[in-house]
PDB file of C-alpha atoms in Angstrom:
ATOM      1  CA  UNK A   2     -19.101  -6.164  28.550  1.00 67.00           C
ATOM      2  CA  UNK A   3     -20.422  -9.163  26.366  1.00 78.00           C
ATOM      3  CA  UNK A   4     -24.493  -8.636  27.704  1.00 80.00           C
ATOM      4  CA  UNK A   5     -25.341 -13.117  28.360  1.00 80.00           C
ATOM      5  CA  UNK A   6     -28.938 -13.756  28.846  1.00 81.00           C
ATOM      6  CA  UNK A   7     -28.488 -17.013  30.849  1.00 84.00           C
ATOM      7  CA  UNK A   8     -32.615 -18.167  29.952  1.00 86.00           C
ATOM      8  CA  UNK A   9     -31.968 -17.173  26.943  1.00 83.00           C
ATOM      9  CA  UNK A  10     -28.579 -18.736  26.114  1.00 86.00           C
ATOM     10  CA  UNK A  11     -27.382 -15.700  24.050  1.00 87.00           C
ATOM     11  CA  UNK A  12     -23.912 -14.442  24.444  1.00 88.00           C
ATOM     12  CA  UNK A  13     -23.761 -10.957  22.615  1.00 90.00           C
ATOM     13  CA  UNK A  14     -21.236  -9.356  22.333  1.00 92.00           C
ATOM     14  CA  UNK A  15     -19.549  -5.103  20.919  1.00 94.00           C
ATOM     15  CA  UNK A  16     -16.692  -5.402  17.876  1.00 95.00           C
ATOM     16  CA  UNK A  17     -16.145  -2.139  17.126  1.00 96.00           C
ATOM     17  CA  UNK A  18     -13.877  -1.221  14.354  1.00 96.00           C
ATOM     18  CA  UNK A  19     -11.146   2.146  14.790  1.00 97.00           C
ATOM     19  CA  UNK A  20      -8.766   4.251  12.731  1.00 96.00           C
ATOM     20  CA  UNK A  21      -8.916   7.269  11.448  1.00 95.00           C
ATOM     21  CA  UNK A  22     -10.572   8.419   8.368  1.00 92.00           C
ATOM     22  CA  UNK A  23     -11.419   6.827   5.007  1.00 93.00           C
ATOM     23  CA  UNK A  24      -9.921   3.975   6.279  1.00 96.00           C
ATOM     24  CA  UNK A  25     -11.659   1.386   5.569  1.00 96.00           C
ATOM     25  CA  UNK A  26     -14.204   0.764   8.632  1.00 95.00           C
ATOM     26  CA  UNK A  27     -16.727   1.022   7.284  1.00 92.00           C
ATOM     27  CA  UNK A  28     -16.005  -0.859   4.173  1.00 95.00           C
ATOM     28  CA  UNK A  29     -15.530  -3.900   6.253  1.00 96.00           C
ATOM     29  CA  UNK A  30     -18.437  -4.034   7.237  1.00 93.00           C
ATOM     30  CA  UNK A  31     -20.375  -3.234   4.000  1.00 92.00           C
ATOM     31  CA  UNK A  32     -18.484  -6.574   1.792  1.00 94.00           C
ATOM     32  CA  UNK A  33     -19.395  -8.506   5.291  1.00 94.00           C
ATOM     33  CA  UNK A  34     -23.278  -7.218   5.296  1.00 92.00           C
ATOM     34  CA  UNK A  35     -22.990  -8.318   1.371  1.00 92.00           C
ATOM     35  CA  UNK A  36     -21.175 -11.558   2.080  1.00 92.00           C
ATOM     36  CA  UNK A  37     -23.719 -12.578   4.605  1.00 90.00           C
ATOM     37  CA  UNK A  38     -26.474 -14.994   4.691  1.00 88.00           C
ATOM     38  CA  UNK A  39     -28.980 -13.453   5.022  1.00 87.00           C
ATOM     39  CA  UNK A  40     -30.284 -15.429   8.165  1.00 85.00           C
ATOM     40  CA  UNK A  41     -27.413 -14.590   9.847  1.00 87.00           C
ATOM     41  CA  UNK A  42     -27.539 -10.717   9.962  1.00 87.00           C
ATOM     42  CA  UNK A  43     -29.796  -7.580  10.821  1.00 87.00           C
ATOM     43  CA  UNK A  44     -30.225  -5.197   9.777  1.00 85.00           C
ATOM     44  CA  UNK A  45     -27.164  -2.861   8.387  1.00 86.00           C
ATOM     45  CA  UNK A  46     -27.579   0.394  10.069  1.00 86.00           C
ATOM     46  CA  UNK A  47     -25.280   2.951   8.670  1.00 82.00           C
ATOM     47  CA  UNK A  48     -25.641   6.988   9.145  1.00 77.00           C
ATOM     48  CA  UNK A  49     -23.902   9.253   6.489  1.00 73.00           C
ATOM     49  CA  UNK A  50     -23.448  12.373   6.317  1.00 68.00           C
ATOM     50  CA  UNK A  51     -23.502  14.111   2.135  1.00 63.00           C
ATOM     51  CA  UNK A  52     -19.823  13.084   1.335  1.00 65.00           C
ATOM     52  CA  UNK A  53     -20.459   9.007   2.286  1.00 63.00           C
ATOM     53  CA  UNK A  54     -17.813   9.117   5.456  1.00 73.00           C
ATOM     54  CA  UNK A  55     -19.403   7.591   8.152  1.00 71.00           C
ATOM     55  CA  UNK A  56     -21.155   9.906   9.872  1.00 65.00           C
ATOM     56  CA  UNK A  57     -22.056   8.380  13.842  1.00 64.00           C
ATOM     57  CA  UNK A  58     -21.583   4.636  13.256  1.00 69.00           C
ATOM     58  CA  UNK A  59     -22.489   1.590  10.966  1.00 75.00           C
ATOM     59  CA  UNK A  60     -23.950  -1.197  12.621  1.00 80.00           C
ATOM     60  CA  UNK A  61     -24.407  -4.548  11.974  1.00 78.00           C
ATOM     61  CA  UNK A  62     -25.059  -7.188  14.461  1.00 81.00           C
ATOM     62  CA  UNK A  63     -24.770 -10.909  12.788  1.00 82.00           C
ATOM     63  CA  UNK A  64     -24.612 -14.467  15.086  1.00 80.00           C
ATOM     64  CA  UNK A  65     -21.593 -16.210  14.489  1.00 78.00           C
ATOM     65  CA  UNK A  66     -23.071 -20.098  16.350  1.00 77.00           C
ATOM     66  CA  UNK A  67     -23.428 -21.732  19.457  1.00 80.00           C
ATOM     67  CA  UNK A  68     -20.386 -21.702  22.464  1.00 77.00           C
ATOM     68  CA  UNK A  69     -21.118 -23.596  24.574  1.00 79.00           C
ATOM     69  CA  UNK A  70     -24.446 -23.933  24.370  1.00 84.00           C
ATOM     70  CA  UNK A  71     -24.997 -19.910  24.067  1.00 85.00           C
ATOM     71  CA  UNK A  72     -25.615 -18.128  20.925  1.00 86.00           C
ATOM     72  CA  UNK A  73     -23.174 -15.775  20.301  1.00 88.00           C
ATOM     73  CA  UNK A  74     -24.550 -12.775  18.290  1.00 89.00           C
ATOM     74  CA  UNK A  75     -22.445 -10.039  17.882  1.00 92.00           C
ATOM     75  CA  UNK A  76     -22.523  -6.642  17.121  1.00 93.00           C
ATOM     76  CA  UNK A  77     -20.088  -5.018  14.906  1.00 94.00           C
ATOM     77  CA  UNK A  78     -19.938  -1.351  15.145  1.00 93.00           C
ATOM     78  CA  UNK A  79     -17.441   1.268  13.334  1.00 93.00           C
ATOM     79  CA  UNK A  80     -16.265   4.825  14.560  1.00 92.00           C
ATOM     80  CA  UNK A  81     -16.272   7.974  12.963  1.00 88.00           C
ATOM     81  CA  UNK A  82     -12.518   8.330  11.921  1.00 81.00           C
ATOM     82  CA  UNK A  83     -12.773  12.272  11.765  1.00 77.00           C
ATOM     83  CA  UNK A  84     -11.073  14.064  15.090  1.00 72.00           C
ATOM     84  CA  UNK A  85     -13.970  16.324  15.124  1.00 76.00           C
ATOM     85  CA  UNK A  86     -16.574  13.162  16.393  1.00 84.00           C
ATOM     86  CA  UNK A  87     -14.674  12.029  19.159  1.00 90.00           C
ATOM     87  CA  UNK A  88     -17.524  11.962  21.802  1.00 89.00           C
ATOM     88  CA  UNK A  89     -18.658   9.995  18.882  1.00 87.00           C
ATOM     89  CA  UNK A  90     -16.174   7.546  19.433  1.00 90.00           C
ATOM     90  CA  UNK A  91     -15.644   7.413  23.162  1.00 92.00           C
ATOM     91  CA  UNK A  92     -19.372   7.252  22.591  1.00 92.00           C
ATOM     92  CA  UNK A  93     -18.803   3.857  20.563  1.00 92.00           C
ATOM     93  CA  UNK A  94     -16.443   2.564  22.805  1.00 94.00           C
ATOM     94  CA  UNK A  95     -18.762   1.865  25.812  1.00 94.00           C
ATOM     95  CA  UNK A  96     -18.903  -1.046  26.566  1.00 94.00           C
ATOM     96  CA  UNK A  97     -16.100  -2.930  24.354  1.00 96.00           C
ATOM     97  CA  UNK A  98     -16.243  -6.544  24.016  1.00 96.00           C
ATOM     98  CA  UNK A  99     -13.042  -6.581  20.991  1.00 97.00           C
ATOM     99  CA  UNK A 100     -11.796  -3.985  18.196  1.00 98.00           C
ATOM    100  CA  UNK A 101      -9.606  -4.179  15.439  1.00 98.00           C
ATOM    101  CA  UNK A 102      -8.021  -1.618  14.376  1.00 98.00           C
ATOM    102  CA  UNK A 103      -8.341  -0.235  10.637  1.00 98.00           C
ATOM    103  CA  UNK A 104      -5.121   1.442   9.247  1.00 98.00           C
ATOM    104  CA  UNK A 105      -4.760   3.102   6.707  1.00 98.00           C
ATOM    105  CA  UNK A 106      -1.677   1.417   4.996  1.00 98.00           C
ATOM    106  CA  UNK A 107      -0.341   4.794   2.531  1.00 98.00           C
ATOM    107  CA  UNK A 108       2.698   5.535   3.972  1.00 97.00           C
ATOM    108  CA  UNK A 109       1.107   9.383   4.133  1.00 98.00           C
ATOM    109  CA  UNK A 110      -1.207   8.346   6.526  1.00 98.00           C
ATOM    110  CA  UNK A 111       0.810   7.456   8.850  1.00 98.00           C
ATOM    111  CA  UNK A 112       0.739   9.799  10.933  1.00 97.00           C
ATOM    112  CA  UNK A 113      -2.883   9.788  11.632  1.00 97.00           C
ATOM    113  CA  UNK A 114      -3.307   6.149  11.810  1.00 97.00           C
ATOM    114  CA  UNK A 115      -0.550   6.892  14.808  1.00 98.00           C
ATOM    115  CA  UNK A 116      -2.923   9.060  16.002  1.00 96.00           C
ATOM    116  CA  UNK A 117      -6.177   7.611  16.223  1.00 96.00           C
ATOM    117  CA  UNK A 118      -4.048   4.486  18.042  1.00 97.00           C
ATOM    118  CA  UNK A 119      -3.684   6.885  20.859  1.00 97.00           C
ATOM    119  CA  UNK A 120      -6.815   8.305  20.682  1.00 96.00           C
ATOM    120  CA  UNK A 121      -8.546   5.190  21.040  1.00 97.00           C
ATOM    121  CA  UNK A 122      -6.008   4.574  23.970  1.00 97.00           C
ATOM    122  CA  UNK A 123      -6.728   7.979  25.742  1.00 97.00           C
ATOM    123  CA  UNK A 124     -10.690   6.621  25.149  1.00 97.00           C
ATOM    124  CA  UNK A 125     -10.178   3.582  26.528  1.00 97.00           C
ATOM    125  CA  UNK A 126      -9.233   4.708  29.704  1.00 97.00           C
ATOM    126  CA  UNK A 127     -12.007   6.969  29.922  1.00 96.00           C
ATOM    127  CA  UNK A 128     -13.677   3.933  31.248  1.00 95.00           C
ATOM    128  CA  UNK A 129     -11.338   1.542  33.025  1.00 96.00           C
ATOM    129  CA  UNK A 130     -10.374  -0.084  30.235  1.00 96.00           C
ATOM    130  CA  UNK A 131      -6.445  -0.392  29.207  1.00 96.00           C
ATOM    131  CA  UNK A 132      -6.150  -1.737  25.422  1.00 96.00           C
ATOM    132  CA  UNK A 133      -3.660  -5.052  27.321  1.00 94.00           C
ATOM    133  CA  UNK A 134      -6.594  -6.238  28.807  1.00 94.00           C
ATOM    134  CA  UNK A 135      -9.167  -6.093  25.566  1.00 96.00           C
ATOM    135  CA  UNK A 136      -8.971  -8.357  22.870  1.00 97.00           C
ATOM    136  CA  UNK A 137      -7.969  -6.148  18.933  1.00 98.00           C
ATOM    137  CA  UNK A 138      -6.211  -6.882  15.980  1.00 98.00           C
ATOM    138  CA  UNK A 139      -5.005  -4.529  13.538  1.00 98.00           C
ATOM    139  CA  UNK A 140      -5.312  -5.171  10.009  1.00 98.00           C
ATOM    140  CA  UNK A 141      -3.366  -2.307   7.467  1.00 98.00           C
ATOM    141  CA  UNK A 142      -5.951  -2.007   4.826  1.00 98.00           C
ATOM    142  CA  UNK A 143      -5.238  -0.891   1.459  1.00 98.00           C
ATOM    143  CA  UNK A 144      -2.787  -3.101   0.505  1.00 98.00           C
ATOM    144  CA  UNK A 145      -2.508  -2.465  -3.130  1.00 98.00           C
ATOM    145  CA  UNK A 146      -1.876   0.544  -3.033  1.00 98.00           C
ATOM    146  CA  UNK A 147       1.916   1.601  -4.936  1.00 98.00           C
ATOM    147  CA  UNK A 148       2.270   4.056  -1.723  1.00 98.00           C
ATOM    148  CA  UNK A 149       1.605   1.277   0.847  1.00 98.00           C
ATOM    149  CA  UNK A 150       3.573   1.050   3.685  1.00 98.00           C
ATOM    150  CA  UNK A 151       5.875  -1.819   4.339  1.00 98.00           C
ATOM    151  CA  UNK A 152       4.791  -4.122   6.841  1.00 98.00           C
ATOM    152  CA  UNK A 153       7.292  -4.185   9.321  1.00 98.00           C
ATOM    153  CA  UNK A 154       6.973   0.073   9.710  1.00 98.00           C
ATOM    154  CA  UNK A 155       3.565  -0.322   9.970  1.00 98.00           C
ATOM    155  CA  UNK A 156       4.620  -3.068  12.544  1.00 98.00           C
ATOM    156  CA  UNK A 157       6.907  -0.698  14.422  1.00 98.00           C
ATOM    157  CA  UNK A 158       4.901   1.793  14.561  1.00 97.00           C
ATOM    158  CA  UNK A 159       1.366   0.663  15.417  1.00 98.00           C
ATOM    159  CA  UNK A 160       1.743  -2.331  16.471  1.00 98.00           C
ATOM    160  CA  UNK A 161       3.933  -2.618  19.724  1.00 96.00           C
ATOM    161  CA  UNK A 162       1.740  -5.244  21.509  1.00 96.00           C
ATOM    162  CA  UNK A 163       2.871  -8.372  18.804  1.00 97.00           C
ATOM    163  CA  UNK A 164      -1.157  -9.006  18.143  1.00 98.00           C
ATOM    164  CA  UNK A 165      -2.174 -10.644  15.441  1.00 98.00           C
ATOM    165  CA  UNK A 166      -2.653  -8.450  12.131  1.00 98.00           C
ATOM    166  CA  UNK A 167      -4.375  -9.131   8.687  1.00 98.00           C
ATOM    167  CA  UNK A 168      -2.925  -7.215   4.964  1.00 98.00           C
ATOM    168  CA  UNK A 169      -5.896  -6.091   3.770  1.00 98.00           C
ATOM    169  CA  UNK A 170      -7.411  -4.877   0.766  1.00 98.00           C
ATOM    170  CA  UNK A 171     -11.360  -4.565   1.645  1.00 98.00           C
ATOM    171  CA  UNK A 172     -12.435  -3.358  -1.196  1.00 97.00           C
ATOM    172  CA  UNK A 173     -12.623  -6.406  -2.775  1.00 98.00           C
ATOM    173  CA  UNK A 174     -12.328  -8.632   0.904  1.00 97.00           C
ATOM    174  CA  UNK A 175      -8.727  -9.907   0.543  1.00 98.00           C
ATOM    175  CA  UNK A 176      -8.684 -10.064   4.454  1.00 98.00           C
ATOM    176  CA  UNK A 177     -11.662  -9.044   5.892  1.00 97.00           C
ATOM    177  CA  UNK A 178     -13.401 -12.833   7.006  1.00 95.00           C
ATOM    178  CA  UNK A 179      -9.950 -13.462   7.812  1.00 97.00           C
ATOM    179  CA  UNK A 180      -9.702 -10.264  10.744  1.00 98.00           C
ATOM    180  CA  UNK A 181     -13.184 -10.646  11.869  1.00 95.00           C
ATOM    181  CA  UNK A 182     -12.336 -14.521  12.292  1.00 93.00           C
ATOM    182  CA  UNK A 183     -10.345 -13.327  14.222  1.00 96.00           C
ATOM    183  CA  UNK A 184     -11.787 -11.221  17.033  1.00 96.00           C
ATOM    184  CA  UNK A 185     -14.198 -13.434  17.127  1.00 93.00           C
ATOM    185  CA  UNK A 186     -11.868 -16.765  18.362  1.00 92.00           C
ATOM    186  CA  UNK A 187      -9.755 -13.469  20.294  1.00 95.00           C
ATOM    187  CA  UNK A 188     -13.430 -12.681  22.350  1.00 93.00           C
ATOM    188  CA  UNK A 189     -14.722 -16.177  22.369  1.00 88.00           C
ATOM    189  CA  UNK A 190     -11.961 -17.078  24.080  1.00 90.00           C
ATOM    190  CA  UNK A 191     -11.716 -14.076  26.624  1.00 91.00           C
ATOM    191  CA  UNK A 192     -15.045 -15.052  27.772  1.00 86.00           C
ATOM    192  CA  UNK A 193     -14.109 -18.067  28.605  1.00 81.00           C
ATOM    193  CA  UNK A 194     -11.336 -17.422  30.513  1.00 83.00           C
ATOM    194  CA  UNK A 195     -13.861 -15.145  32.721  1.00 76.00           C
ATOM    195  CA  UNK A 196     -17.631 -17.021  32.414  1.00 63.00           C
ATOM    196  CA  UNK A 197     -17.145 -20.394  35.560  1.00 60.00           C
ATOM    197  CA  UNK A 198     -17.556 -23.589  33.078  1.00 56.00           C
TER     198      UNK A 198
END
């Protein structure tokens, strides 16, 4: 849930990048960190295992301008994709304002995508949240790989709510900022609809 500081005229928003292990969540965050101007971003905090897989989360605060005179500060988090870190994933979802589900387009990863998506819904439900009440987008990453599933198949399996989706190759930044802009726009719109003018 967004924290609004009326005295400082600041809105703090939490965006979580969710998805199966090695789908490209951390790659998204690292690309954003590398490309943003230093005055717009804070420090990238990353806790990784020896194999450079996310152990707990990656965290990156960024400033995305003003809305109705309030400074907006977006806090980007990733979750560890591995199943045995579910407690961490659940904890990171607490207070979420928007979600980017990063799916691995490789056809043999379809079951893991579906499992991770269902796990996300279950974890949200532990906080009394429903996915349809939270702004979210889907990013189909690794579109450059020869074994990528068709968009139609990915849509059929993962995008039953017909939310915005983006094709991406996060390693070269393709689709990364488009995804971030869309979720930021959706979250601001959602907050504006709930905040008195």
